[in-house]
């Protein structure tokens, strides 16, 4: 099940789950619920740099902390030339939240692999930025359902 333009009220009403927010008007691009995990997804594309990118990156770092405490997963899909001149805020957010994906990663089905890992009962070891594992190793995990040590 999914909701587009998801708010904490819609998530509570449709899924029966609490979502901590910093402001009542907080709206997420997508909320996907599979009876096991709630995935919160934000998408942005930046054609130019500036303070908006810095602000958004900082905001998502903070929201990630709330949502992680709530037991939810947060995935930020972002891309665009704007990040070429605003690398530091992106790097700081990358080092804090579980998943930041770009359009190339989406085209390589990384989002689907994240869902498969969480839904198969395996921890997020394969796609963690703290442990580098190749795409072929990810495929082996998904196919063989074995841990990589």
PDB file of C-alpha atoms in Angstrom:
ATOM      1  CA  UNK A   1       0.000   0.000   0.000  1.00  0.00           C
ATOM      2  CA  UNK A   2       1.190   3.515  -0.629  1.00  0.00           C
ATOM      3  CA  UNK A   3       0.141   7.115  -0.188  1.00  0.00           C
ATOM      4  CA  UNK A   4       1.396   9.988  -2.294  1.00  0.00           C
ATOM      5  CA  UNK A   5       1.615  13.420  -0.677  1.00  0.00           C
ATOM      6  CA  UNK A   6       1.580  11.634   2.689  1.00  0.00           C
ATOM      7  CA  UNK A   7       1.008  13.506   5.941  1.00  0.00           C
ATOM      8  CA  UNK A   8       1.168  12.190   9.501  1.00  0.00           C
ATOM      9  CA  UNK A   9      -2.652  12.299   9.580  1.00  0.00           C
ATOM     10  CA  UNK A  10      -2.974  10.242   6.367  1.00  0.00           C
ATOM     11  CA  UNK A  11      -0.403   7.723   7.606  1.00  0.00           C
ATOM     12  CA  UNK A  12      -2.232   7.331  10.923  1.00  0.00           C
ATOM     13  CA  UNK A  13      -5.614   7.017   9.186  1.00  0.00           C
ATOM     14  CA  UNK A  14      -4.510   4.592   6.427  1.00  0.00           C
ATOM     15  CA  UNK A  15      -1.872   2.511   8.202  1.00  0.00           C
ATOM     16  CA  UNK A  16      -2.556   3.051  11.910  1.00  0.00           C
ATOM     17  CA  UNK A  17       1.043   4.200  12.460  1.00  0.00           C
ATOM     18  CA  UNK A  18       2.401   7.207  14.310  1.00  0.00           C
ATOM     19  CA  UNK A  19       4.741   9.545  12.426  1.00  0.00           C
ATOM     20  CA  UNK A  20       6.633  12.223  14.324  1.00  0.00           C
ATOM     21  CA  UNK A  21       6.837  15.478  12.382  1.00  0.00           C
ATOM     22  CA  UNK A  22       8.422  18.853  13.017  1.00  0.00           C
ATOM     23  CA  UNK A  23       5.425  20.759  11.678  1.00  0.00           C
ATOM     24  CA  UNK A  24       1.828  19.772  11.065  1.00  0.00           C
ATOM     25  CA  UNK A  25       2.113  20.720   7.401  1.00  0.00           C
ATOM     26  CA  UNK A  26       4.915  18.208   6.760  1.00  0.00           C
ATOM     27  CA  UNK A  27       4.100  16.332   3.563  1.00  0.00           C
ATOM     28  CA  UNK A  28       6.166  13.493   2.118  1.00  0.00           C
ATOM     29  CA  UNK A  29       6.212  12.546  -1.525  1.00  0.00           C
ATOM     30  CA  UNK A  30       5.436   8.899  -0.752  1.00  0.00           C
ATOM     31  CA  UNK A  31       4.768   6.597   2.166  1.00  0.00           C
ATOM     32  CA  UNK A  32       4.869   2.884   1.382  1.00  0.00           C
ATOM     33  CA  UNK A  33       3.677   0.338   3.935  1.00  0.00           C
ATOM     34  CA  UNK A  34       3.933  -3.428   3.558  1.00  0.00           C
ATOM     35  CA  UNK A  35       2.500  -4.461   6.954  1.00  0.00           C
ATOM     36  CA  UNK A  36       6.083  -4.792   8.202  1.00  0.00           C
ATOM     37  CA  UNK A  37       7.864  -1.512   7.444  1.00  0.00           C
ATOM     38  CA  UNK A  38       6.873   2.034   6.648  1.00  0.00           C
ATOM     39  CA  UNK A  39       9.117   3.621   4.032  1.00  0.00           C
ATOM     40  CA  UNK A  40       9.082   7.406   3.814  1.00  0.00           C
ATOM     41  CA  UNK A  41      10.351   8.721   0.493  1.00  0.00           C
ATOM     42  CA  UNK A  42      11.254  12.253  -0.529  1.00  0.00           C
ATOM     43  CA  UNK A  43      12.315  13.168  -4.059  1.00  0.00           C
ATOM     44  CA  UNK A  44      14.076  16.345  -5.218  1.00  0.00           C
ATOM     45  CA  UNK A  45      15.908  17.487  -8.321  1.00  0.00           C
ATOM     46  CA  UNK A  46      18.099  20.596  -8.214  1.00  0.00           C
ATOM     47  CA  UNK A  47      19.120  22.374 -11.400  1.00  0.00           C
ATOM     48  CA  UNK A  48      20.980  25.061  -9.438  1.00  0.00           C
ATOM     49  CA  UNK A  49      22.844  25.365  -6.156  1.00  0.00           C
ATOM     50  CA  UNK A  50      22.096  27.567  -3.214  1.00  0.00           C
ATOM     51  CA  UNK A  51      20.610  27.799   0.226  1.00  0.00           C
ATOM     52  CA  UNK A  52      17.566  25.624  -0.582  1.00  0.00           C
ATOM     53  CA  UNK A  53      19.788  22.561  -0.986  1.00  0.00           C
ATOM     54  CA  UNK A  54      21.564  23.246   2.300  1.00  0.00           C
ATOM     55  CA  UNK A  55      18.278  23.796   4.094  1.00  0.00           C
ATOM     56  CA  UNK A  56      16.681  20.643   2.711  1.00  0.00           C
ATOM     57  CA  UNK A  57      19.701  18.488   3.533  1.00  0.00           C
ATOM     58  CA  UNK A  58      19.735  19.763   7.124  1.00  0.00           C
ATOM     59  CA  UNK A  59      16.000  19.257   7.477  1.00  0.00           C
ATOM     60  CA  UNK A  60      16.205  15.658   6.295  1.00  0.00           C
ATOM     61  CA  UNK A  61      19.005  14.871   8.737  1.00  0.00           C
ATOM     62  CA  UNK A  62      16.759  15.984  11.588  1.00  0.00           C
ATOM     63  CA  UNK A  63      13.652  14.223  10.294  1.00  0.00           C
ATOM     64  CA  UNK A  64      15.620  11.001   9.812  1.00  0.00           C
ATOM     65  CA  UNK A  65      16.352  10.960  13.552  1.00  0.00           C
ATOM     66  CA  UNK A  66      12.652  11.316  14.410  1.00  0.00           C
ATOM     67  CA  UNK A  67      11.548   8.694  11.915  1.00  0.00           C
ATOM     68  CA  UNK A  68      14.229   6.220  12.933  1.00  0.00           C
ATOM     69  CA  UNK A  69      13.042   6.505  16.563  1.00  0.00           C
ATOM     70  CA  UNK A  70       9.510   5.827  15.295  1.00  0.00           C
ATOM     71  CA  UNK A  71      10.858   2.658  13.615  1.00  0.00           C
ATOM     72  CA  UNK A  72      10.367   3.896  10.052  1.00  0.00           C
ATOM     73  CA  UNK A  73      12.733   3.871   7.070  1.00  0.00           C
ATOM     74  CA  UNK A  74      13.627   7.075   5.215  1.00  0.00           C
ATOM     75  CA  UNK A  75      14.859   7.167   1.624  1.00  0.00           C
ATOM     76  CA  UNK A  76      15.863  10.407  -0.053  1.00  0.00           C
ATOM     77  CA  UNK A  77      16.041  10.371  -3.846  1.00  0.00           C
ATOM     78  CA  UNK A  78      17.837  13.460  -5.126  1.00  0.00           C
ATOM     79  CA  UNK A  79      19.821  14.468  -8.147  1.00  0.00           C
ATOM     80  CA  UNK A  80      20.770  17.402 -10.309  1.00  0.00           C
ATOM     81  CA  UNK A  81      23.668  19.669 -11.213  1.00  0.00           C
ATOM     82  CA  UNK A  82      22.892  21.814  -8.173  1.00  0.00           C
ATOM     83  CA  UNK A  83      24.697  19.344  -5.942  1.00  0.00           C
ATOM     84  CA  UNK A  84      27.971  19.965  -7.819  1.00  0.00           C
ATOM     85  CA  UNK A  85      28.383  23.267  -5.970  1.00  0.00           C
ATOM     86  CA  UNK A  86      26.805  22.204  -2.677  1.00  0.00           C
ATOM     87  CA  UNK A  87      28.638  18.997  -1.836  1.00  0.00           C
ATOM     88  CA  UNK A  88      29.252  19.496   1.881  1.00  0.00           C
ATOM     89  CA  UNK A  89      25.593  19.517   3.025  1.00  0.00           C
ATOM     90  CA  UNK A  90      24.917  16.471   0.855  1.00  0.00           C
ATOM     91  CA  UNK A  91      27.919  14.662   2.334  1.00  0.00           C
ATOM     92  CA  UNK A  92      26.857  15.520   5.902  1.00  0.00           C
ATOM     93  CA  UNK A  93      23.383  14.152   5.244  1.00  0.00           C
ATOM     94  CA  UNK A  94      24.808  11.090   3.484  1.00  0.00           C
ATOM     95  CA  UNK A  95      26.876  10.351   6.581  1.00  0.00           C
ATOM     96  CA  UNK A  96      23.792  10.568   8.806  1.00  0.00           C
ATOM     97  CA  UNK A  97      20.793   8.983   7.070  1.00  0.00           C
ATOM     98  CA  UNK A  98      20.501   5.414   5.791  1.00  0.00           C
ATOM     99  CA  UNK A  99      19.743   6.009   2.135  1.00  0.00           C
ATOM    100  CA  UNK A 100      20.361   8.751  -0.381  1.00  0.00           C
ATOM    101  CA  UNK A 101      19.832   7.607  -3.937  1.00  0.00           C
ATOM    102  CA  UNK A 102      20.299   9.379  -7.252  1.00  0.00           C
ATOM    103  CA  UNK A 103      18.549   8.729 -10.556  1.00  0.00           C
ATOM    104  CA  UNK A 104      21.315   6.426 -11.787  1.00  0.00           C
ATOM    105  CA  UNK A 105      20.864   4.236  -8.704  1.00  0.00           C
ATOM    106  CA  UNK A 106      17.110   4.159  -9.277  1.00  0.00           C
ATOM    107  CA  UNK A 107      17.676   3.027 -12.882  1.00  0.00           C
ATOM    108  CA  UNK A 108      19.823   0.183 -11.501  1.00  0.00           C
ATOM    109  CA  UNK A 109      16.945  -1.000  -9.272  1.00  0.00           C
ATOM    110  CA  UNK A 110      18.659  -0.146  -5.984  1.00  0.00           C
ATOM    111  CA  UNK A 111      15.354   1.030  -4.492  1.00  0.00           C
ATOM    112  CA  UNK A 112      13.771  -2.354  -5.172  1.00  0.00           C
ATOM    113  CA  UNK A 113      16.778  -4.061  -3.596  1.00  0.00           C
ATOM    114  CA  UNK A 114      16.356  -1.981  -0.446  1.00  0.00           C
ATOM    115  CA  UNK A 115      12.735  -3.122  -0.202  1.00  0.00           C
ATOM    116  CA  UNK A 116      13.731  -6.744  -0.800  1.00  0.00           C
ATOM    117  CA  UNK A 117      16.398  -6.657   1.907  1.00  0.00           C
ATOM    118  CA  UNK A 118      14.091  -5.208   4.517  1.00  0.00           C
ATOM    119  CA  UNK A 119      11.222  -7.481   3.562  1.00  0.00           C
ATOM    120  CA  UNK A 120      13.325 -10.647   3.542  1.00  0.00           C
ATOM    121  CA  UNK A 121      14.156 -10.131   7.207  1.00  0.00           C
ATOM    122  CA  UNK A 122      17.793  -9.317   6.580  1.00  0.00           C
ATOM    123  CA  UNK A 123      19.412  -6.292   8.114  1.00  0.00           C
ATOM    124  CA  UNK A 124      20.491  -3.532   5.797  1.00  0.00           C
ATOM    125  CA  UNK A 125      24.092  -4.688   5.625  1.00  0.00           C
ATOM    126  CA  UNK A 126      24.281  -4.973   1.879  1.00  0.00           C
ATOM    127  CA  UNK A 127      23.329  -1.422   1.012  1.00  0.00           C
ATOM    128  CA  UNK A 128      24.821   0.323   3.998  1.00  0.00           C
ATOM    129  CA  UNK A 129      27.177   3.147   3.092  1.00  0.00           C
ATOM    130  CA  UNK A 130      29.364   2.022   5.981  1.00  0.00           C
ATOM    131  CA  UNK A 131      30.036  -1.378   4.391  1.00  0.00           C
ATOM    132  CA  UNK A 132      30.791  -1.295   0.672  1.00  0.00           C
ATOM    133  CA  UNK A 133      29.363  -4.284  -1.108  1.00  0.00           C
ATOM    134  CA  UNK A 134      29.192  -4.585  -4.879  1.00  0.00           C
ATOM    135  CA  UNK A 135      25.959  -4.949  -6.819  1.00  0.00           C
ATOM    136  CA  UNK A 136      26.861  -8.556  -7.678  1.00  0.00           C
ATOM    137  CA  UNK A 137      27.209  -9.303  -3.953  1.00  0.00           C
ATOM    138  CA  UNK A 138      23.834  -7.676  -3.310  1.00  0.00           C
ATOM    139  CA  UNK A 139      22.342  -9.913  -5.994  1.00  0.00           C
ATOM    140  CA  UNK A 140      23.866 -12.969  -4.313  1.00  0.00           C
ATOM    141  CA  UNK A 141      22.299 -12.009  -0.996  1.00  0.00           C
ATOM    142  CA  UNK A 142      18.927 -11.562  -2.608  1.00  0.00           C
ATOM    143  CA  UNK A 143      19.200 -14.776  -4.597  1.00  0.00           C
ATOM    144  CA  UNK A 144      20.838 -17.044  -2.016  1.00  0.00           C
ATOM    145  CA  UNK A 145      19.648 -15.275   1.135  1.00  0.00           C
ATOM    146  CA  UNK A 146      23.044 -15.669   2.773  1.00  0.00           C
ATOM    147  CA  UNK A 147      24.915 -13.235   4.974  1.00  0.00           C
ATOM    148  CA  UNK A 148      28.079 -11.631   3.705  1.00  0.00           C
ATOM    149  CA  UNK A 149      30.756 -11.482   6.367  1.00  0.00           C
TER     150      UNK A 149
END
